[in-house]
Short mmCIF file of C-alpha atoms in Angstrom, two decimals:
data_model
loop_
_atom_site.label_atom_id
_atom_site.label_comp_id
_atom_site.label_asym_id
_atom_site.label_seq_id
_atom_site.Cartn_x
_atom_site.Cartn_y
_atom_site.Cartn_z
CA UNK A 319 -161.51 64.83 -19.60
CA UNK A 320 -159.39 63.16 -16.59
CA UNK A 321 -158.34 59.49 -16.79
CA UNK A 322 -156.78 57.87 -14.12
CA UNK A 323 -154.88 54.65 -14.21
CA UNK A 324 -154.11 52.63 -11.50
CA UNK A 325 -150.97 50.41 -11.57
CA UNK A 326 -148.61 47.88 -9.46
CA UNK A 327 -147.95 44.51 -8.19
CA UNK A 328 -151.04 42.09 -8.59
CA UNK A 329 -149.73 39.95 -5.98
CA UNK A 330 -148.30 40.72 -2.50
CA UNK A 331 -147.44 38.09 0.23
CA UNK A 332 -148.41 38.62 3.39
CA UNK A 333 -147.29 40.56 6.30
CA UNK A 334 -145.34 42.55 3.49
CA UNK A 335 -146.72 45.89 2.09
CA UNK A 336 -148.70 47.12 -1.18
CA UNK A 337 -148.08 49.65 -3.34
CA UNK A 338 -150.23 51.49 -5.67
CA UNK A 339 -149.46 54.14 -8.08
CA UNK A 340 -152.45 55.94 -10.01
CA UNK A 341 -151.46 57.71 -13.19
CA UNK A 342 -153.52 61.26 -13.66
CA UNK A 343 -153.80 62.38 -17.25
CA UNK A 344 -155.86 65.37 -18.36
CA UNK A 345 -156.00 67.40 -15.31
CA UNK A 346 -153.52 68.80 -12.94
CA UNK A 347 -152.97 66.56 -9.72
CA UNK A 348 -152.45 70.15 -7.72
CA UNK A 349 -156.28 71.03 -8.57
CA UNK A 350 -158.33 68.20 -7.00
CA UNK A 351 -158.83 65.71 -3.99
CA UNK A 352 -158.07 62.46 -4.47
CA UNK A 353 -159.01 59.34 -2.79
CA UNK A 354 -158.31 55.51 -2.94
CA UNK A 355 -161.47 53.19 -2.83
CA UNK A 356 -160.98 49.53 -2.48
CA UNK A 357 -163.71 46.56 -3.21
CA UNK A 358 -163.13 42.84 -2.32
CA UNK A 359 -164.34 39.93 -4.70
CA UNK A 360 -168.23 39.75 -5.02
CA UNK A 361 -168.31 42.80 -2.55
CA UNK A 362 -169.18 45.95 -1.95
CA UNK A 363 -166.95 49.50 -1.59
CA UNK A 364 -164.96 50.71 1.28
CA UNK A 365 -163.40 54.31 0.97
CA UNK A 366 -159.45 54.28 2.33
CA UNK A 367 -158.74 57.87 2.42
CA UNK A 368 -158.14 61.30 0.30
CA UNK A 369 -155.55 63.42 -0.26
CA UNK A 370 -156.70 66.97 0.04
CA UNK A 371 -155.16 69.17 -2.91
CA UNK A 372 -153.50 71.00 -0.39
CA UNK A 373 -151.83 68.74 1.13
CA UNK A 374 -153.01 66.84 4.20
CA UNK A 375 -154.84 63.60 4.42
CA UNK A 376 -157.12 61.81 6.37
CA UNK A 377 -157.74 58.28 6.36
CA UNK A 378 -160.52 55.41 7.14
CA UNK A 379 -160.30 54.44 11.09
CA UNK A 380 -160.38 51.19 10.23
CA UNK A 381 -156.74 51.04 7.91
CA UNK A 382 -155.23 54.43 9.42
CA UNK A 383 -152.62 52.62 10.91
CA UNK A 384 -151.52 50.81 8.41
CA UNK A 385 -152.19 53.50 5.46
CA UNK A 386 -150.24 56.31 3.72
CA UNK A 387 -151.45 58.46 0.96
CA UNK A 388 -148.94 60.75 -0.89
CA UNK A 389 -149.14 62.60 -4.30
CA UNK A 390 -145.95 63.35 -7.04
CA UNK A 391 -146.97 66.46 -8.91
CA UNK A 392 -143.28 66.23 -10.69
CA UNK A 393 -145.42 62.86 -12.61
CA UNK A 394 -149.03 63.89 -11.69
CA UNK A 395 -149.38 60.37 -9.39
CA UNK A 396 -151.21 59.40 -6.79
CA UNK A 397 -149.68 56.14 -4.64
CA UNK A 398 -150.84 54.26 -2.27
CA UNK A 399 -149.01 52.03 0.41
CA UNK A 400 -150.48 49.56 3.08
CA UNK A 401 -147.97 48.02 5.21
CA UNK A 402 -149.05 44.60 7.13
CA UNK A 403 -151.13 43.06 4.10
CA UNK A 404 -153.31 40.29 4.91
CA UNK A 405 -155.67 38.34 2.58
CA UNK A 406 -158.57 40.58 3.91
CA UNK A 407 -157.05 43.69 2.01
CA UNK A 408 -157.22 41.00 -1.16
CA UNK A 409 -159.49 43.83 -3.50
CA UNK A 410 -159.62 45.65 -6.52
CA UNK A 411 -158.19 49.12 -6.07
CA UNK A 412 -159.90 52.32 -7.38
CA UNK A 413 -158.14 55.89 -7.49
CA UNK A 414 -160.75 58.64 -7.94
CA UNK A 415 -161.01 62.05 -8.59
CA UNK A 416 -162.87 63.91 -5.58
CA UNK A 417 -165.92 66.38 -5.87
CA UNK A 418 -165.96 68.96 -2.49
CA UNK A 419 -168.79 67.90 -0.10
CA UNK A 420 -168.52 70.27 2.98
CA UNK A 421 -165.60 70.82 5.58
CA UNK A 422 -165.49 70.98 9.26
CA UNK A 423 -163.48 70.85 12.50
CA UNK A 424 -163.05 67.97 14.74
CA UNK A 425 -161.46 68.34 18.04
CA UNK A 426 -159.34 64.95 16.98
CA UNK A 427 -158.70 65.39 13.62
CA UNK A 428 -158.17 68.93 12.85
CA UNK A 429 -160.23 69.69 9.83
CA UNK A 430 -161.94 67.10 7.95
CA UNK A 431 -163.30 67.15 4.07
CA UNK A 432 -165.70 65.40 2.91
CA UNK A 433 -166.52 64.00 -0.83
CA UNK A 434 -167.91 62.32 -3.70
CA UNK A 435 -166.38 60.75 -6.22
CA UNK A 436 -166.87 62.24 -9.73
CA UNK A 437 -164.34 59.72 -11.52
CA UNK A 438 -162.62 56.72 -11.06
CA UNK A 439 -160.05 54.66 -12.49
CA UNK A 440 -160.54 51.15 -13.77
CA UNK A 441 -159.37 49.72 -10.71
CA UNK A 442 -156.41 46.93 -10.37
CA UNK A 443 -156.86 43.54 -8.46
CA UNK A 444 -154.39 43.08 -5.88
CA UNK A 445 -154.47 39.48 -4.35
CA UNK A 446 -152.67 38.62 -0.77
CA UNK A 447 -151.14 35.32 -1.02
CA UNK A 448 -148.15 33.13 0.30
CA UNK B 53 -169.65 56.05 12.00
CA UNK B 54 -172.92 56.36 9.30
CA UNK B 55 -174.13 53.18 7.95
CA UNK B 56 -176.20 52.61 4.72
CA UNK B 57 -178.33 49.89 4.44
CA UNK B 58 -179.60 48.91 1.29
CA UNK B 59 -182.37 46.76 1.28
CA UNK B 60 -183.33 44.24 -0.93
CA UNK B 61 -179.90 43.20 -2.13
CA UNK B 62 -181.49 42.36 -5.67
CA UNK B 63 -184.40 43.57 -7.48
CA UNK B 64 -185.60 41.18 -9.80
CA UNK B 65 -188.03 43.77 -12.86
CA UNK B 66 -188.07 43.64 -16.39
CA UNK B 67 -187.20 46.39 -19.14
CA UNK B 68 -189.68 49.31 -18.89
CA UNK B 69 -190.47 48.40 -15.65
CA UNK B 70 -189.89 51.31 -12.31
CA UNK B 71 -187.16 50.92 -9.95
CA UNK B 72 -187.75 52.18 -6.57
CA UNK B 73 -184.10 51.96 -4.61
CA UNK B 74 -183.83 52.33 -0.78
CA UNK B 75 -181.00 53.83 0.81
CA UNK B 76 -181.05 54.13 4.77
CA UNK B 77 -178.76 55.94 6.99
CA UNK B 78 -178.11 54.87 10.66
CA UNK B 79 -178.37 58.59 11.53
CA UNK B 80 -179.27 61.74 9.64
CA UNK B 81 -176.98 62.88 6.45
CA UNK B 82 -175.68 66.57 6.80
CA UNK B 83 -176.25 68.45 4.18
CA UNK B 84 -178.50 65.78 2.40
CA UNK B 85 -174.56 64.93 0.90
CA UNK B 86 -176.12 61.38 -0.44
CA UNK B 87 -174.42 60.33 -3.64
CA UNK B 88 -175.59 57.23 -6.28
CA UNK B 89 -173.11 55.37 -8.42
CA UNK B 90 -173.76 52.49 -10.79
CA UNK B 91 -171.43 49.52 -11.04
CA UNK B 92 -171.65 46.60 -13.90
CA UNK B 93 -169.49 43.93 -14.11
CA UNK B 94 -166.13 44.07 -14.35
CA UNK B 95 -166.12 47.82 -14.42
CA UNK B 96 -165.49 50.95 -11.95
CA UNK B 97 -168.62 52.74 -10.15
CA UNK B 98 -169.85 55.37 -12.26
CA UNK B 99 -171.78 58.55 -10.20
CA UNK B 100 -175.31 59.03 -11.15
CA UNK B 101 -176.57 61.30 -8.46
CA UNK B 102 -175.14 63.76 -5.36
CA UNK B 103 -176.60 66.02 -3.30
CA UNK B 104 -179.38 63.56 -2.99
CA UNK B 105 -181.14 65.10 -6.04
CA UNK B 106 -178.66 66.33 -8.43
CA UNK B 107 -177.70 64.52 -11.34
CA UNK B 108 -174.24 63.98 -12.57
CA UNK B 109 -173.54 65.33 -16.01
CA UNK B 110 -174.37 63.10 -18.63
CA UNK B 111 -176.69 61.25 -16.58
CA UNK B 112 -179.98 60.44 -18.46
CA UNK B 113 -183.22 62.05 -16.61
CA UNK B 114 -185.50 58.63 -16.34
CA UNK B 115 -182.55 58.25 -13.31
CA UNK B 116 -183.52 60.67 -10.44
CA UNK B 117 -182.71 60.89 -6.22
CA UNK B 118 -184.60 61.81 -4.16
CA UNK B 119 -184.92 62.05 0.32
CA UNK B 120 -183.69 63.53 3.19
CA UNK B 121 -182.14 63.44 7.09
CA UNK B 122 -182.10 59.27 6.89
CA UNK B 123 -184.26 57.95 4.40
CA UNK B 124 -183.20 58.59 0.35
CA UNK B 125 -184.26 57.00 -2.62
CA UNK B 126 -182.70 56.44 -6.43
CA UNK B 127 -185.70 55.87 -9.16
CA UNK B 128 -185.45 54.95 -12.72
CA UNK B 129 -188.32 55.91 -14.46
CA UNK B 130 -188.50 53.10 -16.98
CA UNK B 131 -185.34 50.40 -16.76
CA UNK B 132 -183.78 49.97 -20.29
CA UNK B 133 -181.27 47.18 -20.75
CA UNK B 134 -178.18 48.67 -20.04
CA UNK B 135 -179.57 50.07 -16.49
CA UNK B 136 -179.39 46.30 -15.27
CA UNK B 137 -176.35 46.68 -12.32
CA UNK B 138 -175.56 47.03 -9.52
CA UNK B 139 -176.38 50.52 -7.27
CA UNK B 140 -174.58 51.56 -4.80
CA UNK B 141 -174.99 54.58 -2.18
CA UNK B 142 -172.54 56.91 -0.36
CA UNK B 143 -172.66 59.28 1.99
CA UNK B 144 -170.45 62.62 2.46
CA UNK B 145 -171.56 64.41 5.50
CA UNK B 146 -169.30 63.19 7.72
CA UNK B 147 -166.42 61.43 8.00
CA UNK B 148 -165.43 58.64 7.53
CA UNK B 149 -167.17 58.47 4.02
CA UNK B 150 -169.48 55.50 3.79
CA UNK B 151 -171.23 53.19 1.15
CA UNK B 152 -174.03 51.26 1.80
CA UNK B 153 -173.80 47.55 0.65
CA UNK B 154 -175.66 47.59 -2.72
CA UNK B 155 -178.92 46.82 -4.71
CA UNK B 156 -178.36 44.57 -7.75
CA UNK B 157 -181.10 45.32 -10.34
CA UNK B 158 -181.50 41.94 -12.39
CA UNK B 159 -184.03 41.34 -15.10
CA UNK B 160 -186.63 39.25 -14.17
#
C-alpha cells in the first residue's frame, strides 16, 4: 500500500520561495501521476498541478507562473517549489497519488491528463510570514 | 474553467438519518469524471466515489454517487457517527481539475 509523506519548511517569508518534498514509499514513483493539492485554513481544496509519469507537467492557470513540479526517482520524491510566496499561498500541502481520468489535445497546451486522486499524504502546513 | 457549487455548506441530520449531497457543475462534466472525497478534521481527503458512480475500494455501500452532464449527487444511506465530515467534490473532465467548495455534514 503507498504512503506518501510530505515534508519541509513550516514557515517561509515572503516574496521568498517554498519548497516541498513528498516522500513515496510502497510504490514506484516511475508508475503513477502525481499531483500537489493545497488547502488554506478553514478552506476548501485547490489542485496545483501533476506530474505525468512520463514526464511532463501541467499546472493550475492560476499559480503556473510561479510553480514547478519535478520528481527524483534516484529517492522516489516528489518536490514542489513556488517562487514569490505571499500569505495567500499560507495552506496545508497535500501530495497525492493520481488515478487516470481521460487525455486530450489542446491547441495551447499540448496534451492534457486529467485525474483523481486515489491517495494522499497527510499534508504539511506551510505559513507565509515576515 | 468548471466550477462546483456545493450547496448548503452544512447539513445539520442525526445518526441514521439520509444524506442527500448536491454537487453542481457550471457546465457539463465529460465523461461523467465526478469524484467524492471525505475530509474530517485535521486529516487528508479520503476518495469515496469516481466516475460519478463507482465506489472506491474499501468504501462501505450505504455511500453511493450518483448524476450526470451538470447535476451529481453523493447519498449515504443511513449516517453512522463516523460519516459526520466534511464532503467535498471534484471534477476530472477537463482541465484545470476543480473542487467544489464543500458540504459539512454535522449532527443535529
Amino acid at each position: 500500500q503507498v504512503q506518501l509523506q510530505e515534508s519541509g519548511p513550516g514557515l517561509v517569508k515572503p516574496s521568498e520561495t517554498l519548497s516541498l518534498i513528498c516522500n513515496v514509499s510502497g510504490d514506484s514513483i516511475s508508475s503513477y501521476s502525481w499531483s500537489w493539492i493545497r488547502q488554506p485554513p478553514g478552506k476548501g481544496l485547490e489542485w496545483i498541478g501533476y506530474m505525468y509519469f512520463r514526464g511532463n507537467t501541467n499546472y493550475n492557470p492560476s499559480l503556473q507562473s510561479r510553480v514547478t513540479i519535478s520528481v527524483d526517482t534516484s529517492k522516489n520524491q516528489l518536490s514542489l517549489k513556488l517562487t514569490s510566496v505571499t500569505a495567500a499561498d499560507t495552506a496545508v500541502y497535500y501530495c497525492a497519488r493520481a488515478a487516470p481520468g481521460k487525455t486530450y489535445y489542446d491547441v495551447s497546451s499540448g496534451y492534457l491528463h486529467t485525474y483523481y486522486f486515489e491517495s494522499w499524504g497527510q499534508g504539511t502546513l506551510v505559513t507565509v510570514s515576515s | 474553467e468548471i466550477v462546483l457549487t456545493q450547496s448548503p455548506d452544512t447539513l445539520s441530520l442525526s445518526p441514521g438519518d439520509r444524506a442527500t449531497l448536491p454537487c453542481r457543475a457550471s457546465q457539463s462534466v465529460d465523461n461523467n469524471y465526478l469524484a467524492w472525497y471525505q475530509q474530517k478534521p485535521g486529516q487528508a481527503p479520503r476518495l469515496l466515489i469516481h466516475g460519478a458512480s463507482r465506489r472506491a475500494t474499501g468504501i462501505p455501500d450505504r455511500f453511493s454517487g450518483s448524476g450526470s452532464g451538470t447535476d451529481f449527487t453523493l447519498t449515504i444511506s443511513r449516517l453512522e457517527p463516523e460519516d459526520f465530515a466534511v464532503y467535498y467534490c471534484q471534477q476530472y473532465g477537463t482541465s484545470p481539475l476543480t473542487f467544489g467548495g464543500g458540504t459539512k455534514v454535522e449532527i443535529k
